[in-house]
Coordinates of C-alpha atoms in Angstrom, one line a residue:
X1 CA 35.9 -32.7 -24.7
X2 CA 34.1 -31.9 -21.8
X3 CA 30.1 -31.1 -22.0
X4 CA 28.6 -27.6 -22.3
X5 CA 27.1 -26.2 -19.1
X6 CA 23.9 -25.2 -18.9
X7 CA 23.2 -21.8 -18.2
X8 CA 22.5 -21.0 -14.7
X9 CA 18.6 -20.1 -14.1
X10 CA 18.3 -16.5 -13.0
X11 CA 14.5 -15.3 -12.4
X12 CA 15.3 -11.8 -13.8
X13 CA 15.8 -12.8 -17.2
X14 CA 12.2 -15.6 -17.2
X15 CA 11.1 -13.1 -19.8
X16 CA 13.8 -12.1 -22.7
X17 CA 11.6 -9.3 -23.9
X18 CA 11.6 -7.6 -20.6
X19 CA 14.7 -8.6 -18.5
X20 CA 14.5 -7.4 -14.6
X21 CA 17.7 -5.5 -15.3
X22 CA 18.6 -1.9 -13.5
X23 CA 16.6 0.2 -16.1
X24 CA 13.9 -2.2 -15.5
X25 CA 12.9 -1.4 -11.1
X26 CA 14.1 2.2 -11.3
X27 CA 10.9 2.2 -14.0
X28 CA 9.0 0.2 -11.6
X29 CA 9.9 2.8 -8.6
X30 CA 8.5 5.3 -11.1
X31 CA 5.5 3.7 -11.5
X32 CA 5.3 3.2 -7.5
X33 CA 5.1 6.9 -6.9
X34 CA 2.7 7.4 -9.8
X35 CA 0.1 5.0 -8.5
X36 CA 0.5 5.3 -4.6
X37 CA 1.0 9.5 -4.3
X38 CA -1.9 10.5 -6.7
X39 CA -4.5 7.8 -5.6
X40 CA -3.8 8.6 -1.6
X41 CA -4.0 12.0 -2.1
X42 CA -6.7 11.9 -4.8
X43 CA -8.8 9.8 -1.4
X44 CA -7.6 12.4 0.9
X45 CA -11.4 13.5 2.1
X46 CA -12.1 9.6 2.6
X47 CA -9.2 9.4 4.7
X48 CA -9.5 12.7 6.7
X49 CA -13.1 11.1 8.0
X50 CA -12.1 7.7 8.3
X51 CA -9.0 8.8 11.2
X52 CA -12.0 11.0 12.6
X53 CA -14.4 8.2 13.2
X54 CA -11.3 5.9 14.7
X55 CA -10.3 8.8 16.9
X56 CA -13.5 10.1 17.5
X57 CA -16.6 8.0 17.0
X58 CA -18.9 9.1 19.1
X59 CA -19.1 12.7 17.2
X60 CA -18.4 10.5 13.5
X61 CA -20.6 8.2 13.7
X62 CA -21.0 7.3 9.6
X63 CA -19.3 8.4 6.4
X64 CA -22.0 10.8 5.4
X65 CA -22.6 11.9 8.4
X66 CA -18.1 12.8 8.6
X67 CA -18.1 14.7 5.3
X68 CA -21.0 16.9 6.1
X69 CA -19.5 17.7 9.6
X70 CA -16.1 18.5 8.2
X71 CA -17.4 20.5 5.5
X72 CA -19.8 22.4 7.4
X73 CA -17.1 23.0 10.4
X74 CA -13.6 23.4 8.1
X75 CA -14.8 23.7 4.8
X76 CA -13.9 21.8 1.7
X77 CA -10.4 22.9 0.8
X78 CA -6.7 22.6 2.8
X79 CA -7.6 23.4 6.3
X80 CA -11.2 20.9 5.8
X81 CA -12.0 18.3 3.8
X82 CA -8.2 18.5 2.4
X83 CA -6.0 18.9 4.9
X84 CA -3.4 16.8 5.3
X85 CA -3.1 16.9 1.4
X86 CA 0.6 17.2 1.0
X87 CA 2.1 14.9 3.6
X88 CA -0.4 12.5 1.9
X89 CA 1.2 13.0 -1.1
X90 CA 4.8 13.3 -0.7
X91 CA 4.7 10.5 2.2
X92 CA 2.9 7.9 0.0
X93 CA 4.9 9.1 -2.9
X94 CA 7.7 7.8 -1.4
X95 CA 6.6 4.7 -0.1
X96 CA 5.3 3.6 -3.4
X97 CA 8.9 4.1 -4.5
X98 CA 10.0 1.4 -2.1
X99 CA 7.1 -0.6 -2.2
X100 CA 6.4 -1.5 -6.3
X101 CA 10.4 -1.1 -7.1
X102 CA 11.7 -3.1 -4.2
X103 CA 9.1 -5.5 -4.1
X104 CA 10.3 -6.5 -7.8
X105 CA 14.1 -6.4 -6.1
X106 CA 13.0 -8.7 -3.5
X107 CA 10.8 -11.3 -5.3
X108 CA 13.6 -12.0 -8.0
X109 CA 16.4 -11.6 -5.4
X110 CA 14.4 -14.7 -3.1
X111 CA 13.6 -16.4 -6.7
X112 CA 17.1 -17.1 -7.2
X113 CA 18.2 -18.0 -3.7
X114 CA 15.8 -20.5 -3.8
X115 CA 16.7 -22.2 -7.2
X116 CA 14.5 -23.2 -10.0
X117 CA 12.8 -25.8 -8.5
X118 CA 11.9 -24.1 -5.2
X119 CA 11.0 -20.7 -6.8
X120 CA 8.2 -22.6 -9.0
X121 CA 7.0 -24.8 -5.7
X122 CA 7.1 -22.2 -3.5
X123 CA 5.9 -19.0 -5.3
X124 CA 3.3 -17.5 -3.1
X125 CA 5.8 -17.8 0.1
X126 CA 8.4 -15.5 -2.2
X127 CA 5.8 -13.0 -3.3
X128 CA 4.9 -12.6 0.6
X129 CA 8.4 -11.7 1.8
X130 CA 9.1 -10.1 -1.3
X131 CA 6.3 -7.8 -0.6
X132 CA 7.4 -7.9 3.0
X133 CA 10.9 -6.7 2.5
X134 CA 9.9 -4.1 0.4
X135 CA 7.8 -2.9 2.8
X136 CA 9.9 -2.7 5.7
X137 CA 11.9 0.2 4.0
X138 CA 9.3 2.2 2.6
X139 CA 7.6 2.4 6.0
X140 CA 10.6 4.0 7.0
X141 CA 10.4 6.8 4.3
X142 CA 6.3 7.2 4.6
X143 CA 6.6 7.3 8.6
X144 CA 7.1 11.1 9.6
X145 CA 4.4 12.0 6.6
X146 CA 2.2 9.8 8.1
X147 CA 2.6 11.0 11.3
X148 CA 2.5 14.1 10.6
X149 CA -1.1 13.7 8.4
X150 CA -2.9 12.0 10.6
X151 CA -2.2 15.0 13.7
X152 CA -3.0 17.4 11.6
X153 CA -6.3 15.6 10.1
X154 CA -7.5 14.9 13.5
X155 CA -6.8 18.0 15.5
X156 CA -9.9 20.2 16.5
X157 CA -9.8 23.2 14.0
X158 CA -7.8 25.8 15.2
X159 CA -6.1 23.5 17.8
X160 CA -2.7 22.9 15.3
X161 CA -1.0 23.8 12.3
X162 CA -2.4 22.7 8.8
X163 CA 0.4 23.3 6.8
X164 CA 2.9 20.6 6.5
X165 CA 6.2 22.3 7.5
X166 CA 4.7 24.2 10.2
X167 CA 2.9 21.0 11.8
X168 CA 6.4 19.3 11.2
X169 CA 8.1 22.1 13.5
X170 CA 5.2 21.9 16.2
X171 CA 6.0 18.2 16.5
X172 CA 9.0 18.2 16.6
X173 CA 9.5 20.7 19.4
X174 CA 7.0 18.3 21.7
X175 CA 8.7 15.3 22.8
X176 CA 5.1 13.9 23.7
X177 CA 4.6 14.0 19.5
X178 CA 7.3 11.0 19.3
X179 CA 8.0 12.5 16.0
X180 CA 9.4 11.2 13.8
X181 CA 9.2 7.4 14.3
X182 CA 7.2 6.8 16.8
X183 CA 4.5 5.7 14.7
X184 CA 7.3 2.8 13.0
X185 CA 6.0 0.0 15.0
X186 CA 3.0 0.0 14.3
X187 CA 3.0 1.4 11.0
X188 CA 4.9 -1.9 10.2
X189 CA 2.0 -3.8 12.2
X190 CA -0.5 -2.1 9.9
X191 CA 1.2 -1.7 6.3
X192 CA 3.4 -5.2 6.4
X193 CA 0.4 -7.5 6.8
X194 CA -1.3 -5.2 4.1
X195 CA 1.0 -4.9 2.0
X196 CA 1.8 -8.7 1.8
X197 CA -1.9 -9.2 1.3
X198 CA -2.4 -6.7 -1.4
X199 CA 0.3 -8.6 -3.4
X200 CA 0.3 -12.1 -2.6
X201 CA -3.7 -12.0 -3.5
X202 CA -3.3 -9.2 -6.3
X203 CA -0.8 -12.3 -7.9
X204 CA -3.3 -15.4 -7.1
X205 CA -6.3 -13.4 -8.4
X206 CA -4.4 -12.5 -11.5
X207 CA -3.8 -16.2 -12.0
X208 CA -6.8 -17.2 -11.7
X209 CA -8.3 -15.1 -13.9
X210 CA -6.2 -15.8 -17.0
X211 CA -7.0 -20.1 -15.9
X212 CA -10.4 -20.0 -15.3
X213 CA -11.9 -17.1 -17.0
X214 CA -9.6 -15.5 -18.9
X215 CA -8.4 -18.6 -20.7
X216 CA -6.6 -17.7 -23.9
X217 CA -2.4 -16.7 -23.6
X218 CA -2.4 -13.5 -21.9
X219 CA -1.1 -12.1 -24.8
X220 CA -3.9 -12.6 -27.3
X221 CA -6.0 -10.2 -24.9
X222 CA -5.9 -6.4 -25.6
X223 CA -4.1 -3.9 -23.2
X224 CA -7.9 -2.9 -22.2
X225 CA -8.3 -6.2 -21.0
X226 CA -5.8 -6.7 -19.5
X227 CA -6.1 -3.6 -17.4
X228 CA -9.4 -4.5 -16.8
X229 CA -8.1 -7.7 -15.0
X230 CA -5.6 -6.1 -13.2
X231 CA -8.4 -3.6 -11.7
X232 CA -10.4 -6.0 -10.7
X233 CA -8.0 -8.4 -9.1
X234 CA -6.4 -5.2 -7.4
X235 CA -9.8 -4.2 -5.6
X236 CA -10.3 -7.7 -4.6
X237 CA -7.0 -7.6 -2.9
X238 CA -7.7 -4.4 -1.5
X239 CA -10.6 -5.4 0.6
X240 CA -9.1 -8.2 2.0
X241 CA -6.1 -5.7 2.8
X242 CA -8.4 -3.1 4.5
X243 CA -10.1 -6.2 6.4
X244 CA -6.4 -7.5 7.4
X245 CA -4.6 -4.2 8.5
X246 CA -7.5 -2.2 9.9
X247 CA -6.5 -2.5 13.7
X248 CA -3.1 -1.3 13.5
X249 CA -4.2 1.8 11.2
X250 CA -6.8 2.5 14.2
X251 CA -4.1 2.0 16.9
X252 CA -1.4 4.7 14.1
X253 CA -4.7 7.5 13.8
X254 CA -5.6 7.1 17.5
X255 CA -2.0 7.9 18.5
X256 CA -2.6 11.4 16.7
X257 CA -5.0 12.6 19.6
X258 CA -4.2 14.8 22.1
X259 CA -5.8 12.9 25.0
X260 CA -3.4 9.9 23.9
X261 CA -0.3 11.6 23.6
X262 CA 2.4 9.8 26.1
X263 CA 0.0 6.8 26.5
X264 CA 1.4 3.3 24.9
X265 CA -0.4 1.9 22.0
X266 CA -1.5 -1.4 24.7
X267 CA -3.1 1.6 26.4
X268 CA -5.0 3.0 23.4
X269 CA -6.2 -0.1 22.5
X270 CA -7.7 -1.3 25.9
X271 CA -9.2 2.0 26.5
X272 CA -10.5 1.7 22.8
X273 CA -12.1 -2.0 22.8
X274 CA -11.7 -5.1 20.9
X275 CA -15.0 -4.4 18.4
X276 CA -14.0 -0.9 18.3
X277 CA -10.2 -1.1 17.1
X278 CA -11.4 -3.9 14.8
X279 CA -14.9 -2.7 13.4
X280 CA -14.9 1.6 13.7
X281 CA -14.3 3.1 10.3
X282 CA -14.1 -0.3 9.1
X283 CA -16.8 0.4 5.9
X284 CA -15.0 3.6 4.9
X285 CA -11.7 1.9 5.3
X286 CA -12.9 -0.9 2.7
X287 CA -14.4 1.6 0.4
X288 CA -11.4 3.7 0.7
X289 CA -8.9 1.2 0.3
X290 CA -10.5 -1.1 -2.4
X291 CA -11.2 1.7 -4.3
X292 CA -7.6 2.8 -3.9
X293 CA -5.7 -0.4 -4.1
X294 CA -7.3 -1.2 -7.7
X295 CA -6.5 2.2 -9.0
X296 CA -3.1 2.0 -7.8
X297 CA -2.5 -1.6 -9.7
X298 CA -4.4 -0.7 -12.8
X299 CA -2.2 3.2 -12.8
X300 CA 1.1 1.0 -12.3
X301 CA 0.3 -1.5 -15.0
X302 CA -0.7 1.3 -17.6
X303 CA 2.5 2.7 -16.8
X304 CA 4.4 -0.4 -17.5
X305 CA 2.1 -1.6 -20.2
X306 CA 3.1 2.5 -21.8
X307 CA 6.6 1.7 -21.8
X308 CA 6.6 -1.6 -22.5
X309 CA 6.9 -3.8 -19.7
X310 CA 3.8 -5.5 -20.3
X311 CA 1.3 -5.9 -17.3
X312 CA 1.7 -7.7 -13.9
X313 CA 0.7 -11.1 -13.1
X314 CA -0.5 -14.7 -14.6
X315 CA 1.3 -17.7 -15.7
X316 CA 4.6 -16.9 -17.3
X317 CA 3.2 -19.4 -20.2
X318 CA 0.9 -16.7 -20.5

């Protein structure tokens, strides 16, 4: 009689209670667009100051200083401190889609290529191109939003269309605009790096939290503090993602300036200097994006913890 085989090791079914089944991402890529389209647009005044002072720093020279010169010039709601509202939302609506759904695709899809043994030894290198596949689509999908926020939160007031449809049209009829993709490149530059950050660390900080702090079974801790955890490992992420991807999301607001349309991004950034393409914006960019990058974790893990899917990270003994 010959012996029983022993199941094959799959990664999506590590946890019985919650297999990584079909049901399981398109809940995930639900919880993608809840936490990346409400928090970017919910930081949309951060944002509209921060591609001012990389476009133009020598009229914003601070944070403070932004705000009331927006306010005072364009006012506080869609055409000022707002504008650019709706690209933000629908564009990083979609790429949260892609980004929390496929990055779960991804990391069990490399898992199992890699086999049992290699999945455990090598776990940080699969949560990076996990997070790097993933983010190579949704780039594709946030792209023309993105382009299309950044011109019309940088353009001079009355100088361009605020309203999303009507800036589309106006950039699409000037082939200087490059619209739709011709932002990709370095969108990828700026959001792959990040993105790969904000998870791989969002993962080890996790970890480290339930083993050195944290040091009961993840389950004996209440959903409050666990979502406490998840916050704080997600803003620690986030400012090492802001530090990481700043000088490519300098290089992406730039191109939105009339004096750089038709010019290369090697252009842009010579003209621009080192300090200035690394370092400009660089303290709104961290508040902005550490501030975001936690509430985007801690909205997708009280989404999955709501239907329950339990919350991300730490040791699967936990």
């Amino acid at each position: 009689m010959a012996a029983t085989q022993a199941p094959q090791w799959d990664a999506r079914y590590l946890n019985p209670d919650c297999p990584h089944d079909t049901s399981y991402y398109l809940k995930c890529i639900g919880g993608g667009i809840l936490a990346c389209g409400t928090t970017h647009t919910a930081v949309c005044p951060l944002d509209v100051v921060k591609c001012n002072m990389q476009v133009s720093p020598e009229m914003y020279k601070s944070l403070g200083q932004g705000i009331k010169l927006v306010a005072g010039s364009e006012g506080l709601g869609s055409t000022g401190l707002l504008k650019g509202w709706l690209p933000t939302f629908i564009g990083y609506s979609t790429q949260g889609a892609f980004k929390f759904g496929l990055y779960e695709v991804f990391k069990d899809f490399y898992a199992n290529l890699a086999g049992k043994e290699n999945a455990e030894k090598y776990q940080g290198l699969i949560w990076l191109a996990g997070s790097a596949s993933a983010e190579f689509f949704a780039d594709m999908g946030l792209c023309p939003f993105e382009m299309v926020k950044v011109k019309v939160q940088t353009s001079p007031k009355g100088t361009f269309p605020t309203k999303m449809l009507s800036a589309m049209s106006t950039m699409r009829a000037d082939p200087a605009s490059g619209f739709p993709y011709k932002s990709l490149v370095p969108l990828w530059c700026r959001q792959i790096p990040y993105t790969m950050a904000k998870f791989y660390f969002f993962e080890r900080i996790v970890r480290m939290f339930y083993e050195y702090v944290f040091t009961q079974p993840k389950s004996d801790y209440s959903k409050t503090t666990q979502l406490s955890i998840t916050f704080a490992s997600g803003y620690i992420a986030g400012v090492v993602c802001a530090i990481v991807s700043h000088p490519a999301d300098t290089l992406v607001s730039a191109r939105g300036k009339a004096a750089n349309a038709g010019k290369t991004y090697g252009q842009i950034a010579k003209e621009m200097g080192y300090m200035n393409l690394c370092t400009k914006g660089l303290g709104t960019r961290i508040l902005m994006i550490g501030t975001l990058t936690g509430l985007q974790w801690w909205i997708y893990d009280t989404y999955k913890a709501t239907l329950g899917m339990g919350t991300s990270g730490g040791s699967a003994k936990k």
